[in-house]
Amino acid sequence: MIRVLLADDQSLVRAGFRALLDAQPDIGVAGEASDGEEAVRLIRELRPDVVLMDIRMPALDGLAATRRVTRDPDLADVRVVMLTTFELDEYVFEAIRSGASGFLVKDTEPEELLRAVRAVVDGDALLSPGVTRRLIAEFAARSKEPAAVGALSALTEREREVMALVGMGLSNEEIARRLVVSPLTAKTHVSRTMVKLGARDRAQLVVLAYESGLVRPGWLG
């Protein structure tokens, strides 16, 4: 059972998400929070698998709450997915940098929300469909000068290749087609790369791909 915590200051939004999630045989809502402070407290208490965290909340906003969660070693297994009203929310970029596993717009299709919750638990998702490449492009435009690539020395050539493709926004299935391997093999390469680099999830792998200079903005096309 995938345990989800809902953090949003709008009770109607929480009720809608709860009804959708609780109707699934493999997903359940572990708790609800109406502000960031309450969210952090409940996350530490309940240890959910996934947190659907609104960016704009009173007391403590979702961005600050996400930093507290992702910087706590005891909460390393908790995945935070940010919720926003607009696809290009000004805070989405910082949310990814803060350790969020991705983000979803609140009016996303129910099927996409369910797929995202399940996928982020498996480490397979970065962002909601349709906005991945746009956000990566924004990240690339804002990112600092590439750091030394020494951190990538532990990777094999194939793992570097896979990391670059992840950084360009490709899914495991797309990586598999590009490299002519099975999706399982692609997923294995991604997982090993994350382990070697100490990345929490796929989102952090994208950040590292840009900050190391392995992927450059002009590659996005």
PDB file of C-alpha atoms in Angstrom:
ATOM      1  CA  MET A   1       0.000   0.000   0.000  1.00  0.00           C
ATOM      2  CA  ILE A   2       1.356   3.421  -1.013  1.00  0.00           C
ATOM      3  CA  ARG A   3       0.725   5.868   1.831  1.00  0.00           C
ATOM      4  CA  VAL A   4       0.135   9.484   0.771  1.00  0.00           C
ATOM      5  CA  LEU A   5       0.032  12.660   2.843  1.00  0.00           C
ATOM      6  CA  LEU A   6      -1.932  15.621   1.479  1.00  0.00           C
ATOM      7  CA  ALA A   7      -0.674  19.125   2.286  1.00  0.00           C
ATOM      8  CA  ASP A   8      -2.872  21.935   0.960  1.00  0.00           C
ATOM      9  CA  ASP A   9      -4.600  24.859   2.653  1.00  0.00           C
ATOM     10  CA  GLN A  10      -7.771  24.302   0.602  1.00  0.00           C
ATOM     11  CA  SER A  11      -9.966  21.657   2.185  1.00  0.00           C
ATOM     12  CA  LEU A  12     -11.885  21.129  -1.056  1.00  0.00           C
ATOM     13  CA  VAL A  13      -8.659  20.275  -2.906  1.00  0.00           C
ATOM     14  CA  ARG A  14      -7.667  17.806  -0.186  1.00  0.00           C
ATOM     15  CA  ALA A  15     -11.118  16.214  -0.256  1.00  0.00           C
ATOM     16  CA  GLY A  16     -10.953  15.725  -4.012  1.00  0.00           C
ATOM     17  CA  PHE A  17      -7.508  14.142  -3.878  1.00  0.00           C
ATOM     18  CA  ARG A  18      -8.506  11.932  -0.934  1.00  0.00           C
ATOM     19  CA  ALA A  19     -11.591  10.618  -2.734  1.00  0.00           C
ATOM     20  CA  LEU A  20      -9.518   9.752  -5.808  1.00  0.00           C
ATOM     21  CA  LEU A  21      -6.599   8.182  -3.939  1.00  0.00           C
ATOM     22  CA  ASP A  22      -8.599   6.216  -1.363  1.00  0.00           C
ATOM     23  CA  ALA A  23     -10.619   4.632  -4.169  1.00  0.00           C
ATOM     24  CA  GLN A  24      -7.470   2.853  -5.396  1.00  0.00           C
ATOM     25  CA  PRO A  25      -6.674  -0.630  -4.068  1.00  0.00           C
ATOM     26  CA  ASP A  26      -2.957   0.120  -3.744  1.00  0.00           C
ATOM     27  CA  ILE A  27      -3.052   3.726  -2.445  1.00  0.00           C
ATOM     28  CA  GLY A  28      -4.288   5.235   0.796  1.00  0.00           C
ATOM     29  CA  VAL A  29      -4.262   8.703   2.363  1.00  0.00           C
ATOM     30  CA  ALA A  30      -2.278   8.583   5.606  1.00  0.00           C
ATOM     31  CA  GLY A  31      -3.096  12.125   6.706  1.00  0.00           C
ATOM     32  CA  GLU A  32      -3.859  15.723   5.772  1.00  0.00           C
ATOM     33  CA  ALA A  33      -2.188  19.052   6.589  1.00  0.00           C
ATOM     34  CA  SER A  34      -3.438  22.592   5.979  1.00  0.00           C
ATOM     35  CA  ASP A  35      -0.072  24.361   6.249  1.00  0.00           C
ATOM     36  CA  GLY A  36       3.636  23.646   5.955  1.00  0.00           C
ATOM     37  CA  GLU A  37       4.350  23.399   9.671  1.00  0.00           C
ATOM     38  CA  GLU A  38       1.625  20.800  10.132  1.00  0.00           C
ATOM     39  CA  ALA A  39       2.831  18.968   7.038  1.00  0.00           C
ATOM     40  CA  VAL A  40       6.392  18.601   8.363  1.00  0.00           C
ATOM     41  CA  ARG A  41       5.103  17.441  11.755  1.00  0.00           C
ATOM     42  CA  LEU A  42       2.823  14.821  10.215  1.00  0.00           C
ATOM     43  CA  ILE A  43       5.503  13.633   7.793  1.00  0.00           C
ATOM     44  CA  ARG A  44       7.845  12.974  10.707  1.00  0.00           C
ATOM     45  CA  GLU A  45       5.061  11.257  12.628  1.00  0.00           C
ATOM     46  CA  LEU A  46       3.459   9.202   9.846  1.00  0.00           C
ATOM     47  CA  ARG A  47       6.405   8.604   7.453  1.00  0.00           C
ATOM     48  CA  PRO A  48       4.289   8.505   4.265  1.00  0.00           C
ATOM     49  CA  ASP A  49       5.722   7.233   0.986  1.00  0.00           C
ATOM     50  CA  VAL A  50       4.587  10.295  -0.977  1.00  0.00           C
ATOM     51  CA  VAL A  51       3.641  13.841   0.008  1.00  0.00           C
ATOM     52  CA  LEU A  52       1.485  15.932  -2.319  1.00  0.00           C
ATOM     53  CA  MET A  53       2.631  19.382  -1.186  1.00  0.00           C
ATOM     54  CA  ASP A  54       1.037  22.667  -2.251  1.00  0.00           C
ATOM     55  CA  ILE A  55       3.635  25.356  -2.957  1.00  0.00           C
ATOM     56  CA  ARG A  56       1.631  28.243  -1.490  1.00  0.00           C
ATOM     57  CA  MET A  57       0.482  27.639   2.095  1.00  0.00           C
ATOM     58  CA  PRO A  58       0.274  29.739   5.258  1.00  0.00           C
ATOM     59  CA  ALA A  59       2.631  29.503   8.268  1.00  0.00           C
ATOM     60  CA  LEU A  60       5.304  27.705   6.238  1.00  0.00           C
ATOM     61  CA  ASP A  61       5.129  27.473   2.463  1.00  0.00           C
ATOM     62  CA  GLY A  62       5.569  24.222   0.579  1.00  0.00           C
ATOM     63  CA  LEU A  63       9.039  25.113  -0.610  1.00  0.00           C
ATOM     64  CA  ALA A  64      10.406  25.647   2.896  1.00  0.00           C
ATOM     65  CA  ALA A  65       8.588  22.560   4.142  1.00  0.00           C
ATOM     66  CA  THR A  66      10.112  20.507   1.329  1.00  0.00           C
ATOM     67  CA  ARG A  67      13.613  21.655   2.283  1.00  0.00           C
ATOM     68  CA  ARG A  68      13.050  20.515   5.863  1.00  0.00           C
ATOM     69  CA  VAL A  69      11.885  17.107   4.673  1.00  0.00           C
ATOM     70  CA  THR A  70      14.536  16.458   2.027  1.00  0.00           C
ATOM     71  CA  ARG A  71      17.374  17.595   4.315  1.00  0.00           C
ATOM     72  CA  ASP A  72      16.314  15.249   7.124  1.00  0.00           C
ATOM     73  CA  PRO A  73      18.243  11.945   6.818  1.00  0.00           C
ATOM     74  CA  ASP A  74      15.478  10.155   8.714  1.00  0.00           C
ATOM     75  CA  LEU A  75      13.035  11.067   5.938  1.00  0.00           C
ATOM     76  CA  ALA A  76      15.195   9.941   3.024  1.00  0.00           C
ATOM     77  CA  ASP A  77      12.518   7.536   1.782  1.00  0.00           C
ATOM     78  CA  VAL A  78       9.780  10.183   1.631  1.00  0.00           C
ATOM     79  CA  ARG A  79       9.080  11.535  -1.855  1.00  0.00           C
ATOM     80  CA  VAL A  80       7.665  15.052  -2.178  1.00  0.00           C
ATOM     81  CA  VAL A  81       5.623  16.030  -5.225  1.00  0.00           C
ATOM     82  CA  MET A  82       4.792  19.731  -5.396  1.00  0.00           C
ATOM     83  CA  LEU A  83       1.315  20.903  -6.343  1.00  0.00           C
ATOM     84  CA  THR A  84       0.849  24.150  -8.219  1.00  0.00           C
ATOM     85  CA  THR A  85      -1.916  26.006 -10.016  1.00  0.00           C
ATOM     86  CA  PHE A  86       0.192  26.928 -13.033  1.00  0.00           C
ATOM     87  CA  GLU A  87       2.533  24.729 -15.063  1.00  0.00           C
ATOM     88  CA  LEU A  88       5.289  27.344 -15.074  1.00  0.00           C
ATOM     89  CA  ASP A  89       4.953  28.416 -11.462  1.00  0.00           C
ATOM     90  CA  GLU A  90       7.880  30.663 -10.528  1.00  0.00           C
ATOM     91  CA  TYR A  91       8.732  28.409  -7.597  1.00  0.00           C
ATOM     92  CA  VAL A  92       8.828  25.088  -9.455  1.00  0.00           C
ATOM     93  CA  PHE A  93      12.483  25.528 -10.404  1.00  0.00           C
ATOM     94  CA  GLU A  94      13.490  26.054  -6.770  1.00  0.00           C
ATOM     95  CA  ALA A  95      11.271  23.165  -5.684  1.00  0.00           C
ATOM     96  CA  ILE A  96      13.301  20.758  -7.804  1.00  0.00           C
ATOM     97  CA  ARG A  97      16.533  22.255  -6.513  1.00  0.00           C
ATOM     98  CA  SER A  98      15.207  21.831  -2.974  1.00  0.00           C
ATOM     99  CA  GLY A  99      14.837  18.097  -3.444  1.00  0.00           C
ATOM    100  CA  ALA A 100      11.247  17.664  -4.608  1.00  0.00           C
ATOM    101  CA  SER A 101      10.782  14.594  -6.769  1.00  0.00           C
ATOM    102  CA  GLY A 102       8.634  16.525  -9.201  1.00  0.00           C
ATOM    103  CA  PHE A 103       5.495  18.580  -9.507  1.00  0.00           C
ATOM    104  CA  LEU A 104       1.941  18.349 -10.750  1.00  0.00           C
ATOM    105  CA  VAL A 105      -0.565  20.995 -11.717  1.00  0.00           C
ATOM    106  CA  LYS A 106      -3.715  20.792  -9.603  1.00  0.00           C
ATOM    107  CA  ASP A 107      -6.000  20.330 -12.598  1.00  0.00           C
ATOM    108  CA  THR A 108      -4.034  17.360 -13.909  1.00  0.00           C
ATOM    109  CA  GLU A 109      -6.089  14.432 -15.157  1.00  0.00           C
ATOM    110  CA  PRO A 110      -6.930  11.842 -12.435  1.00  0.00           C
ATOM    111  CA  GLU A 111      -5.096   9.131 -14.360  1.00  0.00           C
ATOM    112  CA  GLU A 112      -1.946  11.263 -14.499  1.00  0.00           C
ATOM    113  CA  LEU A 113      -2.079  11.924 -10.757  1.00  0.00           C
ATOM    114  CA  LEU A 114      -2.401   8.230  -9.957  1.00  0.00           C
ATOM    115  CA  ARG A 115       0.355   7.331 -12.403  1.00  0.00           C
ATOM    116  CA  ALA A 116       2.612   9.979 -10.893  1.00  0.00           C
ATOM    117  CA  VAL A 117       2.082   8.766  -7.322  1.00  0.00           C
ATOM    118  CA  ARG A 118       2.867   5.190  -8.284  1.00  0.00           C
ATOM    119  CA  ALA A 119       5.817   6.139 -10.464  1.00  0.00           C
ATOM    120  CA  VAL A 120       7.511   8.469  -7.995  1.00  0.00           C
ATOM    121  CA  VAL A 121       7.574   5.648  -5.427  1.00  0.00           C
ATOM    122  CA  ASP A 122       9.490   3.566  -7.974  1.00  0.00           C
ATOM    123  CA  GLY A 123      11.824   6.461  -8.782  1.00  0.00           C
ATOM    124  CA  ASP A 124      10.602   6.447 -12.385  1.00  0.00           C
ATOM    125  CA  ALA A 125       8.992   9.879 -12.601  1.00  0.00           C
ATOM    126  CA  LEU A 126      10.397  13.368 -12.755  1.00  0.00           C
ATOM    127  CA  LEU A 127       7.508  15.660 -13.592  1.00  0.00           C
ATOM    128  CA  SER A 128       3.989  15.576 -14.891  1.00  0.00           C
ATOM    129  CA  PRO A 129       3.667  14.687 -18.583  1.00  0.00           C
ATOM    130  CA  GLY A 130       3.850  17.587 -21.009  1.00  0.00           C
ATOM    131  CA  VAL A 131       5.973  19.900 -18.871  1.00  0.00           C
ATOM    132  CA  THR A 132       9.147  17.903 -18.303  1.00  0.00           C
ATOM    133  CA  ARG A 133      11.197  19.332 -21.140  1.00  0.00           C
ATOM    134  CA  ARG A 134       9.971  22.876 -20.565  1.00  0.00           C
ATOM    135  CA  LEU A 135      11.008  22.819 -16.923  1.00  0.00           C
ATOM    136  CA  ILE A 136      14.348  21.214 -17.761  1.00  0.00           C
ATOM    137  CA  ALA A 137      14.899  23.965 -20.302  1.00  0.00           C
ATOM    138  CA  GLU A 138      14.185  26.537 -17.591  1.00  0.00           C
ATOM    139  CA  PHE A 139      16.590  24.772 -15.275  1.00  0.00           C
ATOM    140  CA  ALA A 140      19.246  24.776 -17.971  1.00  0.00           C
ATOM    141  CA  ALA A 141      18.782  28.482 -18.589  1.00  0.00           C
ATOM    142  CA  ARG A 142      19.196  29.319 -14.906  1.00  0.00           C
ATOM    143  CA  SER A 143      21.840  26.778 -13.942  1.00  0.00           C
ATOM    144  CA  LYS A 144      25.284  27.851 -12.889  1.00  0.00           C
ATOM    145  CA  GLU A 145      28.472  27.114 -14.798  1.00  0.00           C
ATOM    146  CA  PRO A 146      29.209  23.375 -14.972  1.00  0.00           C
ATOM    147  CA  ALA A 147      31.081  22.023 -11.972  1.00  0.00           C
ATOM    148  CA  ALA A 148      34.030  19.672 -12.171  1.00  0.00           C
ATOM    149  CA  VAL A 149      33.043  16.285 -13.559  1.00  0.00           C
ATOM    150  CA  GLY A 150      35.049  14.402 -10.933  1.00  0.00           C
ATOM    151  CA  ALA A 151      31.856  13.276  -9.254  1.00  0.00           C
ATOM    152  CA  LEU A 152      31.009  11.290 -12.373  1.00  0.00           C
ATOM    153  CA  SER A 153      34.251   9.318 -12.365  1.00  0.00           C
ATOM    154  CA  ALA A 154      32.556   6.377 -10.663  1.00  0.00           C
ATOM    155  CA  LEU A 155      30.173   5.950 -13.587  1.00  0.00           C
ATOM    156  CA  THR A 156      30.706   3.670 -16.540  1.00  0.00           C
ATOM    157  CA  GLU A 157      30.437   5.089 -20.057  1.00  0.00           C
ATOM    158  CA  ARG A 158      26.988   3.526 -20.430  1.00  0.00           C
ATOM    159  CA  GLU A 159      25.852   5.005 -17.116  1.00  0.00           C
ATOM    160  CA  ARG A 160      27.013   8.462 -18.208  1.00  0.00           C
ATOM    161  CA  GLU A 161      25.115   8.002 -21.448  1.00  0.00           C
ATOM    162  CA  VAL A 162      21.981   7.004 -19.555  1.00  0.00           C
ATOM    163  CA  MET A 163      22.373   9.926 -17.134  1.00  0.00           C
ATOM    164  CA  ALA A 164      22.606  12.350 -20.048  1.00  0.00           C
ATOM    165  CA  LEU A 165      19.396  10.949 -21.526  1.00  0.00           C
ATOM    166  CA  VAL A 166      17.635  11.269 -18.166  1.00  0.00           C
ATOM    167  CA  GLY A 167      18.845  14.858 -18.056  1.00  0.00           C
ATOM    168  CA  MET A 168      17.281  15.479 -21.457  1.00  0.00           C
ATOM    169  CA  GLY A 169      13.904  14.385 -20.097  1.00  0.00           C
ATOM    170  CA  LEU A 170      13.672  10.875 -21.548  1.00  0.00           C
ATOM    171  CA  SER A 171      11.683   8.184 -19.757  1.00  0.00           C
ATOM    172  CA  ASN A 172      13.049   4.676 -19.182  1.00  0.00           C
ATOM    173  CA  GLU A 173      11.089   3.446 -22.195  1.00  0.00           C
ATOM    174  CA  GLU A 174      12.513   6.207 -24.403  1.00  0.00           C
ATOM    175  CA  ILE A 175      16.028   5.505 -23.127  1.00  0.00           C
ATOM    176  CA  ALA A 176      15.551   1.815 -23.899  1.00  0.00           C
ATOM    177  CA  ARG A 177      14.531   2.592 -27.477  1.00  0.00           C
ATOM    178  CA  ARG A 178      17.412   5.020 -27.941  1.00  0.00           C
ATOM    179  CA  LEU A 179      20.005   2.517 -26.680  1.00  0.00           C
ATOM    180  CA  VAL A 180      18.269  -0.573 -28.103  1.00  0.00           C
ATOM    181  CA  VAL A 181      17.999  -2.291 -24.733  1.00  0.00           C
ATOM    182  CA  SER A 182      15.049  -3.498 -22.670  1.00  0.00           C
ATOM    183  CA  PRO A 183      13.160  -1.046 -20.401  1.00  0.00           C
ATOM    184  CA  LEU A 184      14.274  -3.151 -17.415  1.00  0.00           C
ATOM    185  CA  THR A 185      17.922  -2.743 -18.417  1.00  0.00           C
ATOM    186  CA  ALA A 186      17.434   1.012 -18.806  1.00  0.00           C
ATOM    187  CA  LYS A 187      15.802   1.209 -15.388  1.00  0.00           C
ATOM    188  CA  THR A 188      18.679  -0.778 -13.874  1.00  0.00           C
ATOM    189  CA  HIS A 189      21.240   1.624 -15.339  1.00  0.00           C
ATOM    190  CA  VAL A 190      19.295   4.604 -13.981  1.00  0.00           C
ATOM    191  CA  SER A 191      19.041   3.023 -10.530  1.00  0.00           C
ATOM    192  CA  ARG A 192      22.751   2.176 -10.381  1.00  0.00           C
ATOM    193  CA  THR A 193      23.651   5.700 -11.461  1.00  0.00           C
ATOM    194  CA  MET A 194      21.502   7.200  -8.703  1.00  0.00           C
ATOM    195  CA  VAL A 195      23.087   4.914  -6.117  1.00  0.00           C
ATOM    196  CA  LYS A 196      26.637   5.767  -7.214  1.00  0.00           C
ATOM    197  CA  LEU A 197      25.946   9.509  -7.128  1.00  0.00           C
ATOM    198  CA  GLY A 198      23.875   9.451  -3.953  1.00  0.00           C
ATOM    199  CA  ALA A 199      20.851  10.930  -5.760  1.00  0.00           C
ATOM    200  CA  ARG A 200      17.524  10.666  -3.951  1.00  0.00           C
ATOM    201  CA  ASP A 201      15.616  10.222  -7.160  1.00  0.00           C
ATOM    202  CA  ARG A 202      15.407  10.989 -10.848  1.00  0.00           C
ATOM    203  CA  ALA A 203      14.890  14.720 -10.258  1.00  0.00           C
ATOM    204  CA  GLN A 204      18.220  15.019  -8.466  1.00  0.00           C
ATOM    205  CA  LEU A 205      19.857  13.059 -11.277  1.00  0.00           C
ATOM    206  CA  VAL A 206      18.700  15.734 -13.734  1.00  0.00           C
ATOM    207  CA  VAL A 207      20.113  18.475 -11.503  1.00  0.00           C
ATOM    208  CA  LEU A 208      23.464  16.661 -11.353  1.00  0.00           C
ATOM    209  CA  ALA A 209      23.466  16.119 -15.117  1.00  0.00           C
ATOM    210  CA  TYR A 210      23.319  19.877 -15.684  1.00  0.00           C
ATOM    211  CA  GLU A 211      25.549  20.964 -12.817  1.00  0.00           C
ATOM    212  CA  SER A 212      28.273  18.570 -13.944  1.00  0.00           C
ATOM    213  CA  GLY A 213      28.041  19.818 -17.527  1.00  0.00           C
ATOM    214  CA  LEU A 214      27.122  16.337 -18.773  1.00  0.00           C
ATOM    215  CA  VAL A 215      24.059  17.857 -20.423  1.00  0.00           C
ATOM    216  CA  ARG A 216      24.031  21.312 -21.986  1.00  0.00           C
ATOM    217  CA  PRO A 217      20.991  23.526 -22.717  1.00  0.00           C
ATOM    218  CA  GLY A 218      21.546  23.431 -26.474  1.00  0.00           C
ATOM    219  CA  TRP A 219      20.993  19.679 -26.496  1.00  0.00           C
ATOM    220  CA  LEU A 220      17.311  20.013 -25.751  1.00  0.00           C
ATOM    221  CA  GLY A 221      16.371  21.022 -29.283  1.00  0.00           C
TER     222      GLY A 221
END
